[in-house]
XYZ file of C-alpha atoms in Angstrom:
736
model
C 33.965 -21.272 20.855
C 32.973 -17.884 22.232
C 34.753 -14.556 21.724
C 33.923 -11.652 24.059
C 34.934 -8.044 23.528
C 36.384 -6.386 26.588
C 34.973 -3.163 28.043
C 37.021 -3.009 31.203
C 39.359 -5.020 33.359
C 38.727 -8.252 35.126
C 38.306 -6.753 38.553
C 34.530 -6.303 38.267
C 34.570 -2.498 37.997
C 31.495 -0.609 36.820
C 31.004 0.072 33.130
C 31.733 3.771 33.621
C 35.143 3.079 35.143
C 38.263 3.978 33.204
C 39.639 1.387 30.821
C 42.886 0.179 32.301
C 43.079 -3.549 31.669
C 41.908 -6.157 29.230
C 41.572 -9.680 30.578
C 42.244 -12.896 28.706
C 40.906 -16.058 30.333
C 43.086 -19.076 29.627
C 43.245 -22.607 30.918
C 46.443 -24.541 31.255
C 47.125 -27.130 33.917
C 50.845 -26.971 33.197
C 52.300 -23.882 34.833
C 55.658 -24.057 33.064
C 55.136 -22.450 29.670
C 52.397 -20.048 30.649
C 54.567 -16.945 31.021
C 56.214 -17.443 27.688
C 52.993 -18.392 26.058
C 51.051 -15.344 27.131
C 53.905 -13.024 26.282
C 53.969 -14.184 22.683
C 50.204 -14.099 22.407
C 50.100 -10.429 23.224
C 53.189 -9.621 21.295
C 51.683 -11.047 18.123
C 48.294 -9.567 18.932
C 49.520 -6.047 18.412
C 50.267 -6.016 14.668
C 47.582 -8.511 13.687
C 44.541 -7.558 15.788
C 44.964 -3.870 16.358
C 42.286 -2.393 14.093
C 39.299 -4.745 13.780
C 39.254 -5.870 17.420
C 39.292 -2.502 19.111
C 36.922 -0.560 16.877
C 34.028 -2.944 17.264
C 34.586 -3.326 20.984
C 34.330 0.319 21.889
C 31.602 1.259 19.437
C 29.186 -1.362 20.766
C 29.962 -0.903 24.452
C 30.049 2.872 24.746
C 28.500 4.104 21.489
C 31.641 6.206 20.885
C 34.517 6.007 18.432
C 37.639 5.184 20.483
C 40.640 3.031 19.513
C 42.511 0.981 22.082
C 45.735 -0.993 21.854
C 46.195 -4.213 23.766
C 49.694 -4.573 25.080
C 51.414 -6.038 28.105
C 53.434 -2.911 28.889
C 51.816 0.307 27.754
C 54.924 2.325 28.634
C 56.672 0.783 25.637
C 54.698 2.996 23.266
C 57.614 3.289 20.873
C 56.695 -0.107 19.477
C 53.263 1.084 18.465
C 53.920 4.718 17.690
C 53.693 4.212 13.945
C 50.263 2.592 14.254
C 48.998 5.354 16.521
C 50.175 8.015 14.127
C 48.603 6.395 11.073
C 45.264 5.878 12.789
C 45.222 9.393 14.153
C 45.824 10.859 10.709
C 43.095 8.699 9.127
C 40.395 8.847 11.772
C 41.218 11.730 14.112
C 39.869 9.908 17.161
C 41.154 9.174 20.643
C 43.733 6.386 20.748
C 44.818 4.716 23.952
C 46.900 1.789 25.052
C 45.218 -0.694 27.379
C 47.159 -3.147 29.448
C 46.292 -6.765 28.656
C 46.457 -9.320 31.439
C 46.214 -13.095 31.302
C 43.908 -14.880 33.757
C 44.398 -18.600 34.353
C 41.540 -20.982 35.165
C 41.628 -24.683 36.036
C 38.907 -25.964 33.673
C 36.815 -24.981 30.668
C 33.680 -25.001 32.826
C 35.206 -22.249 34.956
C 35.972 -20.300 31.800
C 32.378 -20.728 30.599
C 31.026 -19.632 33.937
C 33.187 -16.527 34.083
C 32.465 -15.597 30.484
C 28.732 -15.883 31.096
C 28.926 -13.760 34.211
C 30.710 -11.102 32.195
C 27.425 -10.239 30.490
C 25.176 -7.704 32.159
C 22.370 -10.299 32.296
C 24.702 -13.014 33.562
C 25.223 -11.629 37.064
C 22.999 -10.326 39.827
C 24.820 -6.978 40.017
C 23.992 -6.267 36.344
C 27.633 -5.318 35.737
C 29.529 -5.620 32.503
C 32.794 -7.527 32.821
C 33.353 -9.020 29.381
C 36.538 -10.659 28.140
C 38.545 -10.151 25.000
C 39.294 -13.806 24.333
C 39.492 -17.254 25.909
C 41.645 -20.276 24.979
C 41.874 -23.878 26.191
C 45.334 -25.435 25.631
C 44.878 -28.325 28.071
C 44.742 -30.903 25.271
C 47.909 -29.647 23.531
C 51.453 -30.998 23.898
C 54.655 -31.035 21.872
C 53.264 -33.555 19.383
C 49.623 -32.525 19.345
C 48.125 -29.065 18.855
C 44.504 -29.102 20.081
C 43.106 -25.803 21.276
C 39.569 -24.628 22.012
C 38.872 -20.961 21.293
C 35.864 -18.996 22.547
C 34.531 -16.066 20.518
C 31.463 -13.855 20.496
C 28.958 -15.115 17.914
C 26.348 -12.433 18.510
C 26.843 -10.904 15.061
C 27.709 -14.111 13.265
C 24.328 -14.242 11.523
C 24.165 -10.533 10.715
C 23.195 -9.935 7.094
C 24.346 -6.326 6.795
C 27.893 -6.368 5.507
C 28.198 -2.660 4.680
C 29.476 -1.944 8.179
C 32.130 0.533 9.316
C 34.323 -2.368 10.376
C 34.684 -6.053 9.619
C 35.037 -8.423 12.557
C 38.042 -10.619 11.865
C 38.444 -13.886 13.728
C 42.210 -14.264 14.052
C 42.196 -16.224 17.273
C 43.382 -19.378 15.556
C 46.343 -17.410 14.174
C 47.256 -16.140 17.632
C 47.002 -19.565 19.215
C 48.969 -21.168 16.377
C 51.808 -18.671 16.647
C 51.903 -19.048 20.411
C 52.173 -22.826 20.029
C 54.871 -22.594 17.348
C 56.853 -20.070 19.321
C 56.724 -22.255 22.421
C 58.239 -25.105 20.380
C 60.635 -23.328 18.013
C 61.717 -20.330 20.072
C 60.518 -17.832 17.521
C 61.979 -19.502 14.470
C 58.634 -20.424 12.917
C 55.555 -18.254 12.520
C 52.197 -18.216 10.783
C 52.512 -14.912 8.987
C 49.775 -12.356 8.559
C 50.900 -9.641 6.203
C 47.842 -7.403 6.238
C 44.041 -7.234 6.423
C 41.651 -5.682 3.926
C 38.067 -5.925 2.836
C 36.740 -8.157 0.106
C 37.936 -7.211 -3.402
C 35.589 -4.744 -5.102
C 35.400 -3.802 -8.779
C 37.333 -0.564 -9.111
C 34.913 0.769 -11.723
C 31.836 0.004 -9.631
C 32.464 0.918 -5.996
C 29.918 -0.404 -3.497
C 27.134 1.972 -2.640
C 24.185 1.864 -0.331
C 21.073 0.579 -2.115
C 18.250 2.574 -0.582
C 15.596 0.193 -1.948
C 17.197 -2.795 -0.216
C 18.114 -1.025 3.008
C 14.878 0.851 3.609
C 12.370 -0.582 1.135
C 11.209 -3.691 3.027
C 8.305 -1.831 4.622
C 7.345 -0.117 1.367
C 7.492 -3.252 -0.774
C 5.535 -5.213 1.830
C 2.852 -2.525 1.767
C 2.719 -2.603 -2.046
C 2.275 -6.376 -2.223
C -0.265 -6.466 0.630
C -2.567 -4.086 -1.268
C -3.910 -7.074 -3.201
C -5.853 -8.395 -0.233
C -8.185 -5.399 0.421
C -8.692 -4.873 -3.310
C -9.828 -8.462 -3.921
C -11.935 -8.620 -0.751
C -13.682 -5.331 -1.540
C -14.435 -6.460 -5.091
C -15.887 -9.804 -3.975
C -18.029 -8.319 -1.207
C -19.216 -5.526 -3.489
C -20.419 -8.078 -6.049
C -22.204 -9.955 -3.287
C -23.641 -6.857 -1.596
C -24.933 -5.386 -4.865
C -26.321 -8.824 -5.880
C -24.263 -8.938 -9.067
C -23.227 -12.479 -8.214
C -26.869 -13.508 -7.876
C -27.572 -11.825 -11.197
C -24.804 -13.783 -12.915
C -25.966 -17.013 -11.314
C -29.561 -16.546 -12.464
C -28.337 -16.052 -16.022
C -26.519 -19.381 -15.923
C -23.072 -18.729 -14.448
C -22.339 -21.715 -12.202
C -20.754 -21.102 -8.793
C -17.678 -23.136 -9.685
C -17.283 -21.281 -12.951
C -17.699 -17.990 -11.098
C -14.875 -19.015 -8.767
C -12.612 -20.039 -11.643
C -13.271 -16.860 -13.626
C -12.933 -14.511 -10.660
C -9.856 -16.236 -9.267
C -8.123 -16.377 -12.640
C -8.937 -12.725 -13.294
C -7.440 -11.582 -9.994
C -4.328 -13.728 -10.426
C -3.688 -12.471 -13.960
C -4.344 -8.875 -12.947
C -1.876 -8.920 -10.094
C 0.741 -11.026 -11.885
C 0.776 -8.421 -14.644
C 0.953 -5.710 -11.990
C 3.958 -7.322 -10.286
C 5.704 -7.949 -13.608
C 5.312 -4.276 -14.489
C 6.572 -3.269 -11.038
C 9.662 -5.488 -11.273
C 10.362 -4.384 -14.851
C 10.035 -0.684 -13.998
C 12.183 -1.050 -10.867
C 14.814 -2.930 -12.864
C 14.927 -0.141 -15.439
C 15.505 2.304 -12.581
C 18.347 0.088 -11.396
C 16.956 -0.808 -7.976
C 19.266 -3.569 -6.805
C 16.537 -5.134 -4.681
C 15.051 -6.392 -7.959
C 18.072 -6.610 -10.266
C 20.462 -8.570 -8.048
C 18.083 -11.324 -6.904
C 17.180 -14.143 -9.270
C 14.005 -13.179 -11.151
C 12.650 -16.731 -11.044
C 12.881 -16.751 -7.240
C 11.124 -13.397 -7.103
C 8.369 -14.617 -9.434
C 7.834 -17.783 -7.377
C 7.657 -15.836 -4.117
C 5.328 -13.126 -5.430
C 3.107 -15.658 -7.223
C 2.586 -17.748 -4.084
C 2.097 -14.634 -1.945
C -0.491 -13.207 -4.331
C -2.433 -16.480 -4.424
C -2.440 -16.693 -0.630
C -3.867 -13.179 -0.362
C -6.549 -13.907 -2.960
C -7.478 -17.115 -1.121
C -7.747 -15.202 2.159
C -10.054 -12.697 0.462
C -12.277 -15.510 -0.856
C -12.340 -16.969 2.670
C -13.535 -13.736 4.286
C -15.922 -12.605 1.525
C -18.852 -14.914 2.491
C -18.647 -13.735 6.110
C -18.494 -9.964 5.570
C -21.172 -7.827 3.954
C -20.397 -4.114 4.345
C -17.959 -2.674 1.806
C -17.237 0.543 3.712
C -16.541 -1.320 6.936
C -14.314 -3.786 5.091
C -12.287 -0.956 3.574
C -11.578 0.544 6.987
C -10.844 -2.784 8.694
C -8.556 -4.184 6.001
C -6.425 -1.077 5.670
C -6.127 -0.819 9.449
C -5.113 -4.492 9.521
C -2.551 -3.952 6.780
C -1.091 -0.895 8.466
C -0.836 -2.715 11.794
C 0.703 -5.805 10.180
C 3.221 -3.642 8.362
C 4.364 -1.884 11.518
C 4.383 -5.040 13.645
C 6.448 -6.764 10.980
C 9.125 -4.113 11.309
C 9.042 -3.483 15.050
C 8.166 -6.953 16.390
C 8.781 -9.701 13.860
C 12.098 -8.335 12.573
C 13.305 -7.944 16.159
C 12.670 -11.632 16.882
C 14.030 -12.593 13.475
C 17.402 -11.013 14.224
C 17.497 -12.370 17.775
C 19.922 -15.298 17.540
C 18.934 -16.573 20.982
C 15.342 -17.240 19.878
C 14.588 -20.717 18.562
C 13.972 -20.822 14.807
C 10.856 -22.885 15.496
C 9.203 -19.811 17.005
C 10.054 -17.847 13.877
C 8.260 -20.479 11.792
C 5.236 -20.250 14.099
C 5.158 -16.475 13.636
C 5.423 -16.916 9.870
C 2.126 -18.800 9.871
C 0.592 -15.321 9.966
C 0.518 -14.424 6.222
C 1.682 -10.834 6.727
C 4.805 -12.005 8.583
C 5.632 -14.670 6.008
C 5.359 -12.046 3.284
C 7.550 -9.682 5.300
C 10.157 -12.424 5.855
C 10.431 -13.148 2.145
C 10.909 -9.495 1.222
C 13.359 -9.118 4.114
C 15.460 -12.006 2.776
C 15.517 -10.525 -0.731
C 16.614 -7.170 0.673
C 19.404 -8.668 2.784
C 20.779 -10.760 -0.058
C 20.766 -7.782 -2.412
C 22.674 -5.757 0.196
C 25.173 -8.584 0.602
C 25.655 -8.868 -3.139
C 26.063 -5.118 -3.488
C 28.722 -4.997 -0.774
C 30.732 -7.969 -2.040
C 30.371 -7.335 -5.761
C 28.503 -10.616 -6.272
C 24.894 -11.561 -6.946
C 21.924 -11.491 -4.629
C 19.756 -14.504 -3.833
C 20.219 -17.441 -6.205
C 18.641 -20.899 -6.254
C 21.657 -22.410 -4.518
C 21.144 -20.018 -1.607
C 17.799 -21.641 -0.766
C 19.698 -24.549 0.769
C 21.389 -22.171 3.208
C 20.027 -23.071 6.682
C 19.859 -19.377 7.560
C 17.892 -18.531 4.415
C 14.211 -18.303 5.288
C 12.884 -18.013 1.730
C 12.374 -21.755 1.270
C 10.418 -22.128 4.523
C 8.347 -19.057 3.702
C 7.396 -20.371 0.256
C 6.438 -23.770 1.679
C 4.338 -22.203 4.447
C 2.533 -19.854 2.063
C 1.884 -22.588 -0.496
C 0.354 -24.933 2.089
C -1.748 -22.096 3.518
C -2.826 -21.086 0.017
C -4.207 -24.536 -0.830
C -5.790 -25.127 2.587
C -7.406 -21.681 2.759
C -8.704 -21.957 -0.809
C -10.368 -25.305 -0.069
C -11.932 -24.025 3.164
C -13.102 -20.826 1.450
C -14.888 -22.751 -1.302
C -16.515 -25.092 1.218
C -17.785 -22.185 3.349
C -19.081 -20.386 0.273
C -21.056 -23.418 -0.889
C -22.489 -24.043 2.581
C -23.706 -20.468 2.904
C -25.317 -20.631 -0.527
C -27.060 -23.938 0.170
C -28.280 -22.823 3.600
C -29.480 -19.401 2.506
C -33.130 -18.945 3.427
C -33.402 -15.190 3.135
C -33.465 -12.933 0.120
C -30.292 -11.264 -1.062
C -32.395 -8.704 -2.827
C -34.691 -6.224 -1.167
C -37.006 -8.549 0.739
C -40.577 -7.565 1.410
C -42.076 -8.562 4.785
C -45.786 -8.922 5.362
C -48.247 -9.478 8.167
C -50.059 -12.753 8.451
C -53.646 -12.828 7.117
C -56.563 -15.091 7.807
C -57.537 -17.726 5.239
C -59.966 -16.431 2.629
C -62.452 -18.113 0.334
C -60.819 -18.493 -3.088
C -62.229 -16.840 -6.174
C -63.576 -19.240 -8.776
C -60.763 -18.525 -11.258
C -58.130 -19.058 -8.538
C -59.828 -22.361 -7.664
C -59.836 -23.398 -11.331
C -56.134 -22.516 -11.613
C -55.384 -24.752 -8.636
C -57.276 -27.648 -10.220
C -55.342 -27.123 -13.436
C -52.066 -27.420 -11.494
C -53.198 -30.587 -9.699
C -54.147 -32.210 -13.008
C -50.667 -31.426 -14.336
C -49.059 -32.991 -11.260
C -50.950 -36.224 -11.892
C -50.270 -36.151 -15.632
C -47.456 -33.747 -16.657
C -47.589 -32.232 -20.136
C -45.303 -29.882 -22.072
C -47.861 -27.141 -22.684
C -46.925 -25.263 -19.507
C -43.637 -23.452 -18.936
C -44.288 -22.696 -15.262
C -46.137 -24.683 -12.616
C -46.509 -23.518 -9.002
C -48.303 -25.654 -6.430
C -49.176 -24.292 -2.967
C -46.045 -22.175 -2.972
C -45.379 -20.446 0.355
C -42.689 -18.233 1.783
C -42.560 -17.434 5.499
C -39.768 -15.261 6.868
C -38.586 -16.460 10.295
C -38.550 -14.386 13.445
C -35.710 -11.887 13.633
C -34.666 -9.267 16.181
C -37.768 -9.908 18.270
C -40.158 -9.408 15.346
C -42.738 -12.125 14.617
C -42.558 -14.247 11.492
C -43.861 -12.668 8.303
C -45.719 -14.247 5.417
C -44.456 -13.319 1.956
C -46.428 -15.749 -0.212
C -49.219 -18.092 0.872
C -50.653 -21.073 -1.045
C -49.948 -19.750 -4.536
C -50.808 -22.078 -7.443
C -50.219 -21.112 -11.072
C -50.051 -22.785 -14.479
C -48.515 -20.523 -17.146
C -48.518 -21.709 -20.751
C -45.634 -21.495 -23.201
C -45.505 -18.161 -25.006
C -47.786 -16.515 -22.447
C -47.049 -13.184 -20.786
C -48.395 -13.371 -17.255
C -48.574 -10.241 -15.132
C -48.639 -10.093 -11.342
C -50.266 -6.899 -10.110
C -50.159 -5.641 -6.554
C -48.958 -2.850 -4.346
C -45.461 -2.641 -2.868
C -46.351 -5.033 -0.014
C -48.198 -7.640 -2.042
C -45.472 -10.308 -2.224
C -44.387 -9.917 -5.847
C -40.654 -9.781 -5.060
C -40.909 -12.793 -2.737
C -42.550 -14.811 -5.511
C -39.926 -13.849 -8.112
C -37.116 -14.525 -5.625
C -38.342 -18.078 -5.087
C -38.807 -18.736 -8.788
C -35.288 -17.529 -9.609
C -33.619 -19.454 -6.779
C -32.618 -16.390 -4.784
C -34.564 -17.724 -1.804
C -35.961 -21.143 -0.997
C -39.693 -21.769 -0.632
C -40.888 -22.558 2.870
C -43.260 -25.129 1.387
C -44.818 -26.076 -1.918
C -43.421 -26.990 -5.298
C -42.575 -25.090 -8.463
C -41.373 -26.205 -11.900
C -39.875 -24.274 -14.808
C -39.869 -26.148 -18.109
C -40.504 -29.307 -16.099
C -37.491 -28.737 -13.808
C -37.805 -28.490 -10.021
C -36.659 -25.080 -8.733
C -35.089 -26.674 -5.635
C -33.283 -29.727 -6.978
C -32.612 -28.646 -10.581
C -31.993 -24.926 -10.248
C -28.646 -25.103 -12.094
C -30.346 -26.487 -15.202
C -33.074 -23.869 -14.850
C -30.529 -21.038 -14.849
C -29.479 -21.946 -18.389
C -33.063 -21.409 -19.609
C -34.216 -18.208 -17.929
C -33.554 -14.478 -18.045
C -34.053 -11.990 -15.240
C -34.637 -8.245 -15.017
C -34.475 -7.237 -11.321
C -36.352 -4.357 -9.779
C -33.027 -2.709 -8.930
C -30.537 -2.391 -11.808
C -27.589 -4.707 -11.079
C -24.824 -3.376 -13.315
C -21.063 -2.754 -13.254
C -20.429 0.970 -13.315
C -17.093 0.591 -15.129
C -18.400 -1.529 -18.030
C -20.243 -0.306 -21.104
C -23.696 -1.480 -22.091
C -22.210 -3.463 -24.959
C -19.734 -5.175 -22.631
C -22.578 -6.167 -20.298
C -24.458 -7.796 -23.157
C -21.317 -9.501 -24.457
C -20.613 -10.965 -21.024
C -24.126 -12.309 -20.456
C -24.252 -13.491 -24.073
C -21.150 -15.600 -23.486
C -22.716 -16.961 -20.300
C -25.633 -18.050 -22.524
C -23.125 -19.825 -24.831
C -23.236 -17.246 -27.630
C -19.944 -16.870 -29.515
C -18.566 -15.280 -32.660
C -20.950 -13.680 -35.162
C -24.004 -14.956 -33.267
C -22.889 -13.053 -30.168
C -22.134 -9.878 -32.123
C -25.515 -9.971 -33.865
C -27.394 -10.666 -30.630
C -25.696 -7.727 -28.895
C -26.487 -5.346 -31.760
C -30.131 -6.448 -31.900
C -30.520 -6.082 -28.136
C -29.083 -2.554 -28.122
C -31.292 -1.543 -31.031
C -34.510 -2.892 -29.516
C -34.076 -0.915 -26.302
C -32.861 2.265 -28.070
C -29.269 2.225 -26.784
C -27.621 2.605 -30.199
C -28.283 6.249 -31.021
C -25.537 8.597 -29.858
C -23.197 5.728 -29.026
C -24.941 5.122 -25.696
C -24.170 1.423 -25.861
C -20.426 2.129 -25.862
C -20.471 4.452 -22.854
C -19.719 3.307 -19.334
C -22.796 2.572 -17.225
C -21.695 5.242 -14.739
C -22.670 7.798 -17.401
C -26.135 6.286 -17.964
C -29.370 7.897 -16.884
C -31.926 5.996 -14.818
C -33.979 5.108 -17.896
C -30.912 3.954 -19.859
C -29.906 1.621 -17.034
C -33.442 0.249 -16.928
C -33.471 -0.447 -20.655
C -30.080 -2.164 -20.408
C -31.419 -4.429 -17.633
C -34.326 -5.438 -19.875
C -31.934 -6.131 -22.761
C -29.780 -8.334 -20.514
C -32.810 -10.392 -19.476
C -33.690 -11.099 -23.119
C -30.258 -11.878 -24.601
C -29.483 -15.489 -25.432
C -33.133 -16.370 -26.214
C -34.111 -17.665 -22.757
C -37.253 -19.789 -22.655
C -38.629 -18.014 -19.576
C -38.040 -14.385 -18.564
C -38.819 -12.824 -15.182
C -39.189 -9.031 -15.076
C -39.763 -6.922 -11.988
C -41.463 -3.632 -12.916
C -39.474 -3.303 -16.166
C -40.614 0.219 -17.103
C -40.574 1.885 -13.701
C -39.101 5.382 -13.884
C -39.394 5.715 -17.684
C -41.156 8.540 -19.484
C -44.205 7.642 -21.641
C -42.276 7.617 -24.935
C -39.513 5.303 -23.703
C -42.063 3.193 -21.841
C -44.010 2.594 -25.041
C -40.792 1.771 -26.909
C -39.795 -0.750 -24.246
C -43.269 -2.268 -24.286
C -42.860 -2.889 -28.016
C -39.525 -4.647 -27.362
C -41.152 -6.871 -24.724
C -44.095 -7.633 -27.040
C -41.632 -8.662 -29.740
C -39.748 -10.874 -27.283
C -42.833 -12.672 -25.938
C -43.617 -14.240 -29.308
C -41.359 -17.225 -28.642
C -40.939 -17.283 -24.854
C -42.815 -17.114 -21.564
C -42.658 -13.848 -19.636
C -43.660 -13.227 -16.031
C -43.599 -9.595 -15.042
C -44.604 -7.773 -11.897
C -46.039 -4.287 -11.995
C -48.051 -1.747 -10.050
C -49.554 -0.326 -13.238
C -52.694 -1.860 -14.714
C -51.971 0.081 -17.887
C -48.674 -1.760 -18.310
C -50.291 -5.106 -17.506
C -53.072 -4.411 -19.980
C -50.565 -3.479 -22.707
C -48.295 -6.505 -22.268
C -50.015 -9.385 -20.488
C -52.290 -12.147 -21.728
C -53.451 -12.834 -18.180
C -53.141 -10.980 -14.898
C -53.017 -12.271 -11.353
C -53.824 -9.874 -8.521
C -51.684 -10.480 -5.437
C -52.516 -9.014 -2.027
C -50.919 -9.850 1.324
C -49.177 -12.828 -0.268
C -52.405 -14.429 -1.546
C -53.572 -14.715 -5.135
C -56.961 -12.959 -5.245
C -58.039 -13.464 -8.855
C -56.781 -14.410 -12.318
C -58.228 -13.063 -15.558
C -57.433 -11.311 -18.801
C -56.765 -7.557 -18.523
C -60.091 -6.607 -20.098
C -62.120 -8.999 -17.970
C -60.325 -7.957 -14.793
C -61.015 -4.311 -15.457
C -64.667 -5.037 -16.160
C -64.935 -6.976 -12.894
C -63.614 -4.043 -10.946
C -65.995 -1.603 -12.590
C -68.936 -3.845 -11.655
C -67.606 -4.280 -8.130
C -67.157 -0.532 -7.816
C -70.879 -0.045 -8.327
C -71.806 -2.555 -5.634
C -73.015 -1.441 -2.235
C -70.306 -3.538 -0.559
C -67.564 -1.462 -2.152
C -69.296 1.839 -1.476
C -70.188 1.105 2.139
C -67.140 -0.823 3.421
C -64.147 0.519 1.478
C -62.395 3.625 2.885
C -61.949 6.528 0.413
C -58.158 6.232 0.389
C -58.371 2.563 -0.624
C -60.934 3.396 -3.308
C -58.468 5.834 -4.915
C -55.679 3.290 -4.627
C -57.747 0.660 -6.432
C -58.770 3.165 -9.123
C -55.119 4.078 -9.690
C -54.245 0.380 -9.901
C -56.769 -0.156 -12.690
C -55.947 3.089 -14.476
C -59.255 4.781 -13.609
C -59.801 8.396 -12.476
C -59.476 8.994 -8.729
C -61.722 11.211 -6.623
C -59.512 14.175 -7.563
C -59.988 13.427 -11.242
C -56.382 12.397 -11.970
C -55.387 9.273 -13.857
C -51.972 7.686 -13.105
C -50.067 6.451 -16.098
């Protein structure tokens, strides 16, 4: 049934015309009782429908406060004088009597058609000609009362109950009294003594809960902050190569996912628990009136969906600053569109609920819908003196919380699976360095030095008959960077073969474009070799890299540290990754801090953000050595240190190399001579020679006296070579 509020008479006058009549559309094929029937309808209408009917009608149609009385004969005002006087005293607004007429139609289809055309959008003239009520008595007789009543259901689904008026549907009472009066001549009535609002506790009068009425936007914004925070953290770890650092030290990708995901979930669950607890202490009814278990379920699923979305986008994005701008712009736009667009469609009763579900597939809208439902139920509970959303309310067909939770849970699981799959594919297909890659020009093949040739033969003998005396074997290892942005391909490492014994410290010397970083990147699994083979402790670096990570340590050229953690916390973390626990972990951390001089002055317990460049460098060396790895890779470990600290760190490295293999890269022959058992000189990606530090230095001094060096080598290159070997340059300076 449909109920329409009248704005003017049935003659089709414009909306601005004066209110003179109110039309009732009725159907009755029997003409006999109609006069009597309509007289009693309007007679009973006066005392029972006077207040709620008129106030809502005029407020919605004209946006003004005006009270109208429906009556057949407005000149008989004496009958309603007492009502007019009471209303005038209470409200001090204009009160008028409007004549009510009864319009007869032959069928319910005609009634439907006329009611529809009463809407502004239901007729071509765009005129408003709405009706107060419509009844169908055609199926009623003296022994059977069967009436169809039309009423306006526009606000039937409205959640806000703290309204100025309450729409009362008394049409069944009017029809029943009309029927009884037509049979009994006024002897029998369905009585209506009075109307009032729902009972309210006298000691706790209803009040407007600001948090529920206006906090949907704010609470949505608070919960949506998780997404940019998680995404920024993940991309920052990737961009700063901290994830690579953890992986090299033995943290498996799956374990990284579990640890990171669990950390974020626990962090934000604690955050939401604190928020709900604090808001409950403040008495915000948005939190106190709704069931806490429902709130926890909704927030928990919503948080997990946001974290999953962050893990999905992290492998694709790479710039932290850009991500910060984009995510906050996205959140701000989603927040506003949720209020201005989604809520509009949500409250539109003419829109199919299926479209609402489609819109809720967008995570921001599903989150907004859930918070919206909590707010509306808390308002309803506040107004009626009852509770907010309870578990039984989830079965309400108009309650969207159940659908929202199901949608978010399905999206959470699907997105998480896709995110992990994308992450693993990008890792397996990575062919470029995540660290600072060096790019080199191609060189022509050169005749190998005798010691390089002997090293290659040593490697080939091992390949035919492997032994355990070597920790590292490299055979024809090459790295070629593909063409990019119109630039030709670059050669990083070409045909490198090495056999490094257990307990040996092998140094790779070369300038900044020699290929040292490319070699270390391949050996640590950061990049894949273009061709060739390499083995660490008998394990293939391509097919068994996960097992290799449990046996190696790594000190990168650039310090990869968390600014908010202390030096001790760094060592504790990497010690646990290396399976150190309890007293063994504590002792290993203390020894590591002491060996690199980070104990004095409590430096080890300060945050890394307070460290100097040299302190960060020493911490990176300590991290590479903790957990007793069998093989350690170090890229220029003492760069940027003063002579005293450099010597101290050299002593720590010398102590560490007694029971492990160390490969370090350096541009200082002095450092190589102090630490290394053998040195390999790398230039343009090719291994030029291999010898002990003393023999290599003697070779250079002999070569320097040759006519070939004097006649063909430019002066600038002569000084560069002298600096490399720690000899005086043409200006007389010696670089330390």
